[in-house]
Coordinates of C-alpha atoms in Angstrom, one line a residue:
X1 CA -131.1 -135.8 -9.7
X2 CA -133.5 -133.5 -7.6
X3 CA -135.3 -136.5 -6.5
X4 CA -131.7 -138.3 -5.3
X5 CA -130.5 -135.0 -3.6
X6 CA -133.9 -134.8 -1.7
X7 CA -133.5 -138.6 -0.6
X8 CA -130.1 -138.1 0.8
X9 CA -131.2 -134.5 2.4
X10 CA -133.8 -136.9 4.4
X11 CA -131.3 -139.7 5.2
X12 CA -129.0 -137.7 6.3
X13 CA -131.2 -135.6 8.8
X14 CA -132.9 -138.7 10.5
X15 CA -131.7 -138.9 13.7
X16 CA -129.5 -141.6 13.8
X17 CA -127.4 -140.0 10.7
X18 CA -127.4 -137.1 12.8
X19 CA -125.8 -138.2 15.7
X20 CA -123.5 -140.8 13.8
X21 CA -122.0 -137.8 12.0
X22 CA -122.2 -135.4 15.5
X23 CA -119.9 -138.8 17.0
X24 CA -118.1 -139.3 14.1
X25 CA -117.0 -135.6 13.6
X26 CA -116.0 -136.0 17.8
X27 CA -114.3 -138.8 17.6
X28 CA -112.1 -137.6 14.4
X29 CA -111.1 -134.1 16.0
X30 CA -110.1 -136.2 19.5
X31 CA -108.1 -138.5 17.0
X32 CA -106.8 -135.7 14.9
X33 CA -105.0 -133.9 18.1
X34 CA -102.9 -136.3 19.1
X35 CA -99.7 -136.9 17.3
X36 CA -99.4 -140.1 15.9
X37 CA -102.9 -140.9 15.3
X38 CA -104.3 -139.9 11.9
X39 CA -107.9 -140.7 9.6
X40 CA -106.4 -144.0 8.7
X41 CA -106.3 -145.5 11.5
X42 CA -109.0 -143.8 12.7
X43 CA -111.3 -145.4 10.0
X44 CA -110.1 -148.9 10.3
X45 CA -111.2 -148.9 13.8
X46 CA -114.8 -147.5 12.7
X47 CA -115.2 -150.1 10.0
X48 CA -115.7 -153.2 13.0
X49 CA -118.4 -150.9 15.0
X50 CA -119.9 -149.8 11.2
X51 CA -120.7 -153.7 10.0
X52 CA -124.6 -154.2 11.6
X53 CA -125.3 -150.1 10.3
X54 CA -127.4 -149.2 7.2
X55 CA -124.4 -148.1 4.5
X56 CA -125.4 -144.7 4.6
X57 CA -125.0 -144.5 7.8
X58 CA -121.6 -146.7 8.2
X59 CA -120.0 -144.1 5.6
X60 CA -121.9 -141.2 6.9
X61 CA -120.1 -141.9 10.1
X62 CA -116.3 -143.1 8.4
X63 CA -116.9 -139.6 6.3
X64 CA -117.8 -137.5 9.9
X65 CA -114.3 -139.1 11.2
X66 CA -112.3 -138.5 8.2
X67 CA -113.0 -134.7 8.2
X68 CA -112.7 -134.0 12.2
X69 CA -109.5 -135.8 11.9
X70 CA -107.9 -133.5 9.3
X71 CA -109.5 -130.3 11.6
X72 CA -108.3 -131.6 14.6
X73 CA -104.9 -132.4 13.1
X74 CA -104.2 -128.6 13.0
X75 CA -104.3 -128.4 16.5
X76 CA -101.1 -129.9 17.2
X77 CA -99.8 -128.9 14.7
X78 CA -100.4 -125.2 15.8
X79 CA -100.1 -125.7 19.6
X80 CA -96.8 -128.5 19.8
X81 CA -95.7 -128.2 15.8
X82 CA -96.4 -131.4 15.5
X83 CA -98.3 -132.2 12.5
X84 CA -99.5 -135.9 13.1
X85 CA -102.0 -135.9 9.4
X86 CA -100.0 -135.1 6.5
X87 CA -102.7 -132.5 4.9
X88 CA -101.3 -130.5 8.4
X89 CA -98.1 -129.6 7.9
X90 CA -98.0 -126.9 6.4
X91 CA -100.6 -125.5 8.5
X92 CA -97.8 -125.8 11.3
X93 CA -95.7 -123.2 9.0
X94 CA -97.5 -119.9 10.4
X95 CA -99.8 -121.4 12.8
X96 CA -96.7 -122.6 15.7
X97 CA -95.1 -118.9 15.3
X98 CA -98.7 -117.6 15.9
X99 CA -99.3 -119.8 18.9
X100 CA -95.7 -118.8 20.1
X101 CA -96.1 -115.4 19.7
X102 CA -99.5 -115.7 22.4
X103 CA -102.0 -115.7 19.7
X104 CA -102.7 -119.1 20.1
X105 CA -106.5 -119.0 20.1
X106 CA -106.5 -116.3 17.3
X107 CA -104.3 -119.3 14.9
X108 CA -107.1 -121.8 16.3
X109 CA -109.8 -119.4 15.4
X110 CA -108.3 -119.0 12.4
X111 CA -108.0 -122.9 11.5
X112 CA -111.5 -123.6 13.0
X113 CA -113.1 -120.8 10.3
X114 CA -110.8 -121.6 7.5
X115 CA -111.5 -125.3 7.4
X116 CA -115.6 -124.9 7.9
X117 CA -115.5 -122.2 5.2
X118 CA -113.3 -124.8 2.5
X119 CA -115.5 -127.9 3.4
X120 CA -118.5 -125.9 3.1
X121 CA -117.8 -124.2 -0.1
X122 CA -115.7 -127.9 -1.6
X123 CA -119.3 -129.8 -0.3
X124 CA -121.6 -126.9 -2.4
X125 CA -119.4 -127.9 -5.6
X126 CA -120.0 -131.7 -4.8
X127 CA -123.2 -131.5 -4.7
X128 CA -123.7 -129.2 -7.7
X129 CA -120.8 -130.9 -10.3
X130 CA -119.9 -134.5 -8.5
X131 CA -121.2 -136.7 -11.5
X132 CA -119.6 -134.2 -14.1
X133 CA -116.9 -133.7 -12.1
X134 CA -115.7 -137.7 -12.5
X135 CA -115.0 -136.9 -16.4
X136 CA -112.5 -134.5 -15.7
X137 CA -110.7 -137.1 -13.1
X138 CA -110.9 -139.4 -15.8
X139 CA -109.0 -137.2 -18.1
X140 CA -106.1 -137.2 -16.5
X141 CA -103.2 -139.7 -17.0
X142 CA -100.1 -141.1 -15.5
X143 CA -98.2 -138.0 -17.1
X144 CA -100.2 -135.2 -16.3
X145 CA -100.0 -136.9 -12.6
X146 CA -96.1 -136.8 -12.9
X147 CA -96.1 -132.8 -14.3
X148 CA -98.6 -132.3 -10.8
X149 CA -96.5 -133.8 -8.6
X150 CA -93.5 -131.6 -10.1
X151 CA -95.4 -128.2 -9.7
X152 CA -96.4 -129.8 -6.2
X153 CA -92.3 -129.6 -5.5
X154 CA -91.9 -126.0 -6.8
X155 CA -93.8 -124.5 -4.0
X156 CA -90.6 -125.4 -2.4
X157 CA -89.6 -121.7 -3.1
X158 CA -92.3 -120.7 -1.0
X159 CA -90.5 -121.9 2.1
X160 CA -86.8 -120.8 1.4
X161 CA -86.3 -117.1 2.8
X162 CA -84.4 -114.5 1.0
X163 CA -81.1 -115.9 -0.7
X164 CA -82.3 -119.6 0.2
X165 CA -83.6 -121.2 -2.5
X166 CA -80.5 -123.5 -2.9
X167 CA -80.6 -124.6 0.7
X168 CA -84.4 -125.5 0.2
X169 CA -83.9 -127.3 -2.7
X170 CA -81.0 -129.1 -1.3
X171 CA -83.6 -130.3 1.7
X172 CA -86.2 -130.9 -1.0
X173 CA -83.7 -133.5 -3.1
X174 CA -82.8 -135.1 0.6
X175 CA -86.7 -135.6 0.9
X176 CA -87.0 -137.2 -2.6
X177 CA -83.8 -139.6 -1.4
X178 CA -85.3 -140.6 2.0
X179 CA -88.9 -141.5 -0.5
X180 CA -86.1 -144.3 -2.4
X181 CA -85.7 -145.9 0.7
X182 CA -87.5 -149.7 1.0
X183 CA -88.5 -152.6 -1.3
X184 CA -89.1 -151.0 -5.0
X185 CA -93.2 -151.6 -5.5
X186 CA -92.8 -152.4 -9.3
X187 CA -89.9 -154.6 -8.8
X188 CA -89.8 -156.0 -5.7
X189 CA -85.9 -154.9 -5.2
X190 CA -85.1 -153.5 -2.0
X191 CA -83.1 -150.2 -2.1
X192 CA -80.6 -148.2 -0.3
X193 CA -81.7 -150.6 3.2
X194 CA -77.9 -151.7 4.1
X195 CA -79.0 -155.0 4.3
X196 CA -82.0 -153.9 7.4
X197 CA -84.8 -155.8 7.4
X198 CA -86.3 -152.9 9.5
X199 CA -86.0 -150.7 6.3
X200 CA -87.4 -152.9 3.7
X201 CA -91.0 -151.0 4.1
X202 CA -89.2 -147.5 4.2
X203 CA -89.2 -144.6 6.4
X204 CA -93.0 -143.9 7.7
X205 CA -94.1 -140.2 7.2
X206 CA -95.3 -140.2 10.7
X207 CA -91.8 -140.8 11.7
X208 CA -90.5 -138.7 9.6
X209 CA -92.7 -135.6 10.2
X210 CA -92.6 -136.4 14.2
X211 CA -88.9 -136.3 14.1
X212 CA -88.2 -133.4 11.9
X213 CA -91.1 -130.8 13.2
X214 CA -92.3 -131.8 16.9
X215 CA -89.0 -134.2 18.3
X216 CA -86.6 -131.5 17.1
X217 CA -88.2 -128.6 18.1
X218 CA -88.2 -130.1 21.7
X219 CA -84.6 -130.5 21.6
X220 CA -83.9 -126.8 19.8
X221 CA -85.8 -125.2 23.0
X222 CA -83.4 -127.2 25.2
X223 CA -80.3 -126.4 23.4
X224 CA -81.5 -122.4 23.0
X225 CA -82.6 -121.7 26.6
X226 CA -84.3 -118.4 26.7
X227 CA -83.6 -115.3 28.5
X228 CA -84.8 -113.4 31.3
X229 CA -86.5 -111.1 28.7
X230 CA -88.0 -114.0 26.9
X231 CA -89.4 -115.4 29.6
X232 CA -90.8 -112.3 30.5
X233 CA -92.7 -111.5 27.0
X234 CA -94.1 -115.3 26.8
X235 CA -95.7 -114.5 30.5
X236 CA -97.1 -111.9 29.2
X237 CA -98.5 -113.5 25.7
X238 CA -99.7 -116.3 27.6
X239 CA -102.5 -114.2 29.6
X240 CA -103.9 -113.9 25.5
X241 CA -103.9 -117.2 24.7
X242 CA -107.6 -117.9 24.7
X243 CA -108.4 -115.0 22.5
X244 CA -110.5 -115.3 19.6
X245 CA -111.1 -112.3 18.5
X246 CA -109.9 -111.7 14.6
X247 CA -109.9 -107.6 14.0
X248 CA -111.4 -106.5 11.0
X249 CA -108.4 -106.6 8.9
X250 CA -107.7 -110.2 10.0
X251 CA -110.7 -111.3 8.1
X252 CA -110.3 -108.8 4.7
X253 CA -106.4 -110.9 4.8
X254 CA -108.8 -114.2 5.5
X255 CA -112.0 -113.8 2.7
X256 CA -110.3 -113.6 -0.6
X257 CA -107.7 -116.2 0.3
X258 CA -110.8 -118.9 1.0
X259 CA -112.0 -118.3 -1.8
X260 CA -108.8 -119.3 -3.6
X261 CA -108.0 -122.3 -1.3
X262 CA -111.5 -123.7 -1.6
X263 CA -111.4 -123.8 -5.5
X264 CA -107.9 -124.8 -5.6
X265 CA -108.3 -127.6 -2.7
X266 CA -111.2 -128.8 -4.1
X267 CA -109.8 -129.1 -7.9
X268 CA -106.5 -131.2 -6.3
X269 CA -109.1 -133.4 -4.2
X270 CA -110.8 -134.4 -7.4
X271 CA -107.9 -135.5 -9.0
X272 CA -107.1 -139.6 -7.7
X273 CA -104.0 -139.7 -5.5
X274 CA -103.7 -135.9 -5.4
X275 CA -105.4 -135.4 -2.1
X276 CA -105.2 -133.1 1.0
X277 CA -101.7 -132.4 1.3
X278 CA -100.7 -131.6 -2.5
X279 CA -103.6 -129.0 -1.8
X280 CA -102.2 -127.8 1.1
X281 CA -98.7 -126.8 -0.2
X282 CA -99.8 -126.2 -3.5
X283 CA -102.3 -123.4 -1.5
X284 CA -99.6 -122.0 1.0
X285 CA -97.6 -121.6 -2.1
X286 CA -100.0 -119.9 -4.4
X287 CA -100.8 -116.9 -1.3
X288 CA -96.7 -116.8 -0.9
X289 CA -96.7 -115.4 -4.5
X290 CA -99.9 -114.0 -4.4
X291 CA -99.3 -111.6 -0.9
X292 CA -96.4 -109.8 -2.7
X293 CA -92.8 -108.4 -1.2
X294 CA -94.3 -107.0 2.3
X295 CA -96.6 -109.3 3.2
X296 CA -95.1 -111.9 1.6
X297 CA -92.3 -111.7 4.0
X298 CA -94.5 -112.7 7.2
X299 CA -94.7 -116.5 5.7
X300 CA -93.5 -118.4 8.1
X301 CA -93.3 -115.8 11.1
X302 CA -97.3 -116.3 11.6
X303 CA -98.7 -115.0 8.9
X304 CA -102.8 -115.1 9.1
X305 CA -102.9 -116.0 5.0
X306 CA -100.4 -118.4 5.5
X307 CA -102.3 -120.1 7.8
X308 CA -105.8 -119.8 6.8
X309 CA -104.4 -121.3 3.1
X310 CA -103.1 -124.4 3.8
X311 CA -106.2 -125.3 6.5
X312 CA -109.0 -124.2 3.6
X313 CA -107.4 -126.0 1.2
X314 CA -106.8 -129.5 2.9
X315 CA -111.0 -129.3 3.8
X316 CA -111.8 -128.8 1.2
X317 CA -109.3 -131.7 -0.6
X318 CA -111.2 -134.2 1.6
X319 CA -114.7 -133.4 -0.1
X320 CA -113.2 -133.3 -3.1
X321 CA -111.9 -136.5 -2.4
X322 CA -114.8 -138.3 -2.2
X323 CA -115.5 -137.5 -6.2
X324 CA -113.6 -140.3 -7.7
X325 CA -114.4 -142.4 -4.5
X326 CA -118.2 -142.3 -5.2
X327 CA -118.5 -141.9 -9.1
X328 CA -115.1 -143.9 -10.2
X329 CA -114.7 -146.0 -7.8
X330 CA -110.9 -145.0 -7.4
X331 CA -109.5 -143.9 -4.2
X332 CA -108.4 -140.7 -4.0
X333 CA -106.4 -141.4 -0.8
X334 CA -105.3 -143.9 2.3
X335 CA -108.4 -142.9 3.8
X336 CA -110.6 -143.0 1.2
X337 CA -109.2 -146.5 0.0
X338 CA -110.6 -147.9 3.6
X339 CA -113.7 -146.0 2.9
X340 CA -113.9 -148.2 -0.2
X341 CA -112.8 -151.5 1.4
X342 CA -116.2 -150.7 3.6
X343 CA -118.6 -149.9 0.7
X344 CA -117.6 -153.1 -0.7
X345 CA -118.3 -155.0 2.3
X346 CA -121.9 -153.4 2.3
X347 CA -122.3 -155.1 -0.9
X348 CA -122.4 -151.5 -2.6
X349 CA -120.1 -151.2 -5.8
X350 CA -119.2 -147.2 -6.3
X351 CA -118.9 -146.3 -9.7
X352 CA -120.6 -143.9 -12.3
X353 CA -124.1 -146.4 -11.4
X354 CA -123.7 -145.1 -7.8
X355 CA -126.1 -142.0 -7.9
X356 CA -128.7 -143.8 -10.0
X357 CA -128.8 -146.8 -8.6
X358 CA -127.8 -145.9 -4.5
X359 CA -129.0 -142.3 -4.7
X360 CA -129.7 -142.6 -0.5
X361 CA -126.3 -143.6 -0.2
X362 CA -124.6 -141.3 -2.4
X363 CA -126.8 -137.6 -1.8
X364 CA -126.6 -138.5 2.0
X365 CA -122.8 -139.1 1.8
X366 CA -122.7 -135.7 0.6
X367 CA -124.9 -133.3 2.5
X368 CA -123.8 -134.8 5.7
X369 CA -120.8 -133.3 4.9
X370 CA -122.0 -129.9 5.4
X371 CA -123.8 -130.8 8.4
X372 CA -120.3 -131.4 9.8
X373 CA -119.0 -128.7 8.9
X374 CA -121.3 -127.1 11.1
X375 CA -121.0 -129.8 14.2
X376 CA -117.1 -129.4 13.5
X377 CA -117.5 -125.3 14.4
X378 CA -119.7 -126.0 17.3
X379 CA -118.0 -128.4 18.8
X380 CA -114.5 -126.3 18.5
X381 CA -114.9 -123.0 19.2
X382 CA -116.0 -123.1 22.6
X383 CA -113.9 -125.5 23.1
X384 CA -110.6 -123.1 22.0
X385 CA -109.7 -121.5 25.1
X386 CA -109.2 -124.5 26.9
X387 CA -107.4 -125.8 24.0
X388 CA -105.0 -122.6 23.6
X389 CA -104.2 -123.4 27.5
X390 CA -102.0 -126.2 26.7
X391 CA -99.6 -123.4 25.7
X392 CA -99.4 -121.8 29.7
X393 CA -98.0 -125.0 30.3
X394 CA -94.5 -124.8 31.5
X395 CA -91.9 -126.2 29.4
X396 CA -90.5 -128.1 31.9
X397 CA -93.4 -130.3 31.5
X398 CA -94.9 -129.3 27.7
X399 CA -91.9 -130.3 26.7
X400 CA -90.9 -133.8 27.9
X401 CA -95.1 -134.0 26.9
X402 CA -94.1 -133.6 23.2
X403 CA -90.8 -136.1 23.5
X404 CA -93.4 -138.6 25.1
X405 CA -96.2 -138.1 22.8
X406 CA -94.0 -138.2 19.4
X407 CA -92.4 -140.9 20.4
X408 CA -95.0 -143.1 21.8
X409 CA -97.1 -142.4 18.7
X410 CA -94.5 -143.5 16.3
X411 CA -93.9 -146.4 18.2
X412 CA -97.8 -147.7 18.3
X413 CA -97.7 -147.4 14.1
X414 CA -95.3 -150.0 14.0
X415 CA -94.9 -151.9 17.7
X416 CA -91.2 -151.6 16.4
X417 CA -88.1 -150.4 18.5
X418 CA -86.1 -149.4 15.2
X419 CA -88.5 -146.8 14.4
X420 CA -88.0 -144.6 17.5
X421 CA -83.8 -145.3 17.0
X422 CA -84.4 -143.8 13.5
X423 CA -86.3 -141.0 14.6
X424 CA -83.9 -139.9 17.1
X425 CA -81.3 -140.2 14.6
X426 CA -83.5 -138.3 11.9
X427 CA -84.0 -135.6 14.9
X428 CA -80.6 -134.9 15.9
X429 CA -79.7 -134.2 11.5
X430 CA -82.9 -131.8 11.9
X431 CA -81.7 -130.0 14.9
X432 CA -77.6 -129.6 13.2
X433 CA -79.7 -129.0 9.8
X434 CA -82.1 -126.0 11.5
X435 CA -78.8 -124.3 13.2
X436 CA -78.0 -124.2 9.9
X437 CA -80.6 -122.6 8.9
X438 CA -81.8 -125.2 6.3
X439 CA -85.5 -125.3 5.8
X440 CA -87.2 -128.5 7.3
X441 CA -90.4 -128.3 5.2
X442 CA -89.4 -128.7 1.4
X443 CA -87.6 -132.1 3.0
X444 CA -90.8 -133.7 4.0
X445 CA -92.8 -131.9 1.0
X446 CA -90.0 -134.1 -1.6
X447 CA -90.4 -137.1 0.4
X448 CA -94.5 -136.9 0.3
X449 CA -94.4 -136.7 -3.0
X450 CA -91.2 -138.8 -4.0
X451 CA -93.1 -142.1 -3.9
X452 CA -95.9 -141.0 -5.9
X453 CA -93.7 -138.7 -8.9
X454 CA -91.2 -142.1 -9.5
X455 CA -94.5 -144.4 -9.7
X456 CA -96.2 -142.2 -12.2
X457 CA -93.1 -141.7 -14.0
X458 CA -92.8 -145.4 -14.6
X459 CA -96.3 -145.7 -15.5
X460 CA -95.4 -143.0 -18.5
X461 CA -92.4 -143.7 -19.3
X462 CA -93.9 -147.9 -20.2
X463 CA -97.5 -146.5 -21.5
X464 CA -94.8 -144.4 -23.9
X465 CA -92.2 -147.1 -24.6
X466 CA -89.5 -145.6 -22.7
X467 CA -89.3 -142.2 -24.7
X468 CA -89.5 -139.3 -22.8
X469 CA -91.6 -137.8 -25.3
X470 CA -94.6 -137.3 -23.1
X471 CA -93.4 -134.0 -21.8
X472 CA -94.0 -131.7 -24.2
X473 CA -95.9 -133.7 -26.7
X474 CA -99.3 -133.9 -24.6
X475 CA -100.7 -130.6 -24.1
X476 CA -101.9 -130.6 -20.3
X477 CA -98.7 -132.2 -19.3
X478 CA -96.4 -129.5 -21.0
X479 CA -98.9 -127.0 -19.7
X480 CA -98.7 -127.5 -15.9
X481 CA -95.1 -128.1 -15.7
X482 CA -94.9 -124.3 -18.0
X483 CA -96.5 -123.2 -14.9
X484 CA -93.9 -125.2 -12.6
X485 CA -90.9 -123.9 -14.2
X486 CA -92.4 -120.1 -14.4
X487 CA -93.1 -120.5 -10.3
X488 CA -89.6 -121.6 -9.8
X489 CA -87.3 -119.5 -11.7
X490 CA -89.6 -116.3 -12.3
X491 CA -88.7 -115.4 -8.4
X492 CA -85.0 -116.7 -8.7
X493 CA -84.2 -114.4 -11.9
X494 CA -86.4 -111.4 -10.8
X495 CA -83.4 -109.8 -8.8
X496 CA -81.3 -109.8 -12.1
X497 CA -84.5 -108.7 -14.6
X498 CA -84.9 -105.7 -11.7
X499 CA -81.1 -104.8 -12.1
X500 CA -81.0 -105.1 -15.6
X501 CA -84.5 -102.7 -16.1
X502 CA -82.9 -99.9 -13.3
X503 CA -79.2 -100.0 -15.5
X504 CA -81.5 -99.7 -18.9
X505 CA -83.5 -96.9 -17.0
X506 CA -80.0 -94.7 -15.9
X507 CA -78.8 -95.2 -19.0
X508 CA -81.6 -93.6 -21.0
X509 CA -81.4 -90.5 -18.3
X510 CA -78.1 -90.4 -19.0
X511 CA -78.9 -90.3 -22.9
X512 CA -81.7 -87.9 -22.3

């Protein structure tokens, strides 16, 4: 093993691997800030330019693009709320109010720290526990998949505000609806399509999120002109906006809650089909709970935990990705799934044999994953003042920017005229939904993880001849969704355990 990781510390310094990853990691954040334009595409297009390379340094190079794309993803998604990579929405949650509020270059501070602090600490791990790690993976089945994606959804709670639970779970069951949508992958039925031919693949994410997040929040600023006073207070924030500086309290919020994001990013990233966003809500969730009444209060409003949470974790998800990619063979994601197309094509078969029999391959993989980490942070923070400036732009322009830039990158997924009449459509609901103060994240949290809860269900409910049996007769699977349940309804019946232990309290004072 010491032998491998020395062979892949010097394949991944030579100079070549070094600037592939330095271009990679470039190329990726570019890719990552604008809307529309996420890893996956961003990878195909590498794998053409990656055919005449050594396949260390083809993947060294697909790997350097995968992770600048999910760092430069936050970026719009703090700037514009408009989270173009999945793994970024929630970072949008706390890090737009921040950028609103002039602390734009604080929230992109923030980010830039968070996620070189979860890929650093998620790229230690894989290079201590990758090969045991792959057991673990292994260990899990279609039904302990199913119970994830459940305690996935329960971090719904997280996003409803005081005396909104029932409104965000409404939005959440809209979500898992909108996921039904399409041609059924196990049975080749279309569903719910009204006959469209246009809505036999189903309704993209990218449209989805544009329209929801970036599209409506365009059209609420035109519909909710601000006042004199407003105007007046965002003048003033906007002189800030490059400001970097974190105060000392800032980073005692930031420390512990990397620490948690890391291990629990890293953990979901292992896990096949898990991946970056699961680790991202499942994060933003855990710190909701975690931060208590006060503080717990500021999620959603810019709080620093809220948005340091979500960006460690989705890192460090990406490195943790590449566990069953390199040791199984199993792709832990879109992105990684290209990755594997291109390891193939090199003639390289991933699997347990991987690190014995491709050591350069696998140990360089991995340690040029810290490296750009580090290129990430170099390349970014300088850079953050000049981003944050997008901000002093006046709306007049930023915003018919965002209309432009959502719509346009929807419309180069597909090439398809449909998609940007659906998103309008799916814009206008958001904007009536929002004035009504329903909750637009636990909508696109259900219909993330719709798709992937019904096709592990099937998978159980066949593997266990249609008996629904699975859920409390395998131990891990009744475990995790225990720990769903008791995230869901602990908060929802603490207002009536509260009232009932103040009555019991009066009532022995009035005995006594």
């Amino acid at each position: 093993m010491l032998e491998g990781i020395f062979s892949g510390v010097s394949t991944a310094l030579s100079p070549i691997n070094l600037m592939m990853v330095t271009v990679g990691c470039f190329v990726g954040t570019f890719i990552g800030m604008l809307p529309g334009l996420g890893p996956i595409s961003a990878i195909a297009l590498m794998i053409p330019i990656t055919y005449g390379f050594d396949p260390a340094t083809g993947l060294i190079l697909m790997a350097g693009v995968y992770y600048g794309a999910i760092f430069g993803g936050s970026t719009s998604s703090i700037l514009i709320n408009a989270p173009g990579v999945a793994g970024t929405v929630a970072t949008a949650f706390d890090g737009y109010p921040l950028a609103r509020s002039g602390q734009a270059g604080k929230a992109l501070a923030i980010a830039a720290y968070s996620s070189f602090s979860g890929g650093t600490i998620a790229a230690i791990f894989l290079l201590v526990a990758a090969p045991s790690l792959a057991t673990v993976s292994l260990a899990f089945q279609s039904t302990d998949y199913f119970a994830l994606m459940v305690l996935g959804l329960t971090a719904v709670a997280a996003f409803a505000g005081k005396g909104n639970i029932v409104k965000a779970l409404v939005m959440t069951v809209l979500g898992l609806m909108i996921s039904t949508v399409g041609t059924d992958q196990t049975q080749g039925v279309q569903r719910f399509t009204m006959g469209m031919i246009d809505l036999t693949d189903g309704v993209s994410f990218l449209l989805l999120a544009m329209a929801t997040f970036a599209l409506s929040e365009a059209l609420m600023q035109v519909l909710k002109p601000k006042s004199d006073a407003d105007r007046k207070r965002e003048m003033e924030a906007q002189k800030n906006l490059g400001s970097m500086k974190l105060t000392s309290e800032d980073k005692r919020e930031m420390v512990p809650v990397i620490g948690r994001s890391s291990v629990l990013g890293f953990i979901i990233g292992v896990l096949p089909g898990a991946g970056a966003t699961i680790a991202s809500f499942l994060a933003y969730g855990m710190e909701q709970r975690l931060a208590g009444p006060i503080k717990g209060k500021l999620f959603g409003k810019g709080s620093v935990r809220g948005l340091s949470a979500p960006e460690t974790a989705n890192n460090a998800a990406c490195s943790g990705s590449f566990v069953p990619l390199l040791t199984l063979g199993i792709p832990g994601s879109g992105t990684t799934a290209i990755m594997l197309g291109a390891l193939i094509s090199y003639g390289i078969q991933p699997g347990p044999r991987l690190f014995v029999d491709n050591p350069g391959v696998f140990w360089s993989v991995i340690i040029s994953m810290y490296i750009g980490n580090v290129v990430l942070l170099i390349l970014n923070l300088p850079l953050i003042p000049y981003i944050a400036r997008i901000l002093a732009i006046p709306g007049t322009v930023l915003i018919p920017m965002i209309l432009f830039f959502s719509l346009i990158g929807v419309y180069f997924v597909s090439f398809n005229t449909f998609d940007i009449q659906l998103m309008v459509i799916f814009a206008v609901a958001a904007v009536g939904l929002r004035l009504l103060e329903f909750p637009m994240a636990p909508m696109l949290l259900g219909f993330i993880l719709g798709g992937m809860m019904e096709e592990n269900l099937r998978r159980a409910l066949i593997i266990n001849n249609d008996s629904w049996s699975f859920l409390w007769e395998r131990p891990l699977t009744f475990s995790i969704l225990i720990i769903a349940a008791a995230i869901l309804f602990v908060p929802m019946l603490m207002p009536y355990i509260s009232r009932l232990l103040k009555r019991r309290q009066e009532a022995a004072g009035e005995g006594g």
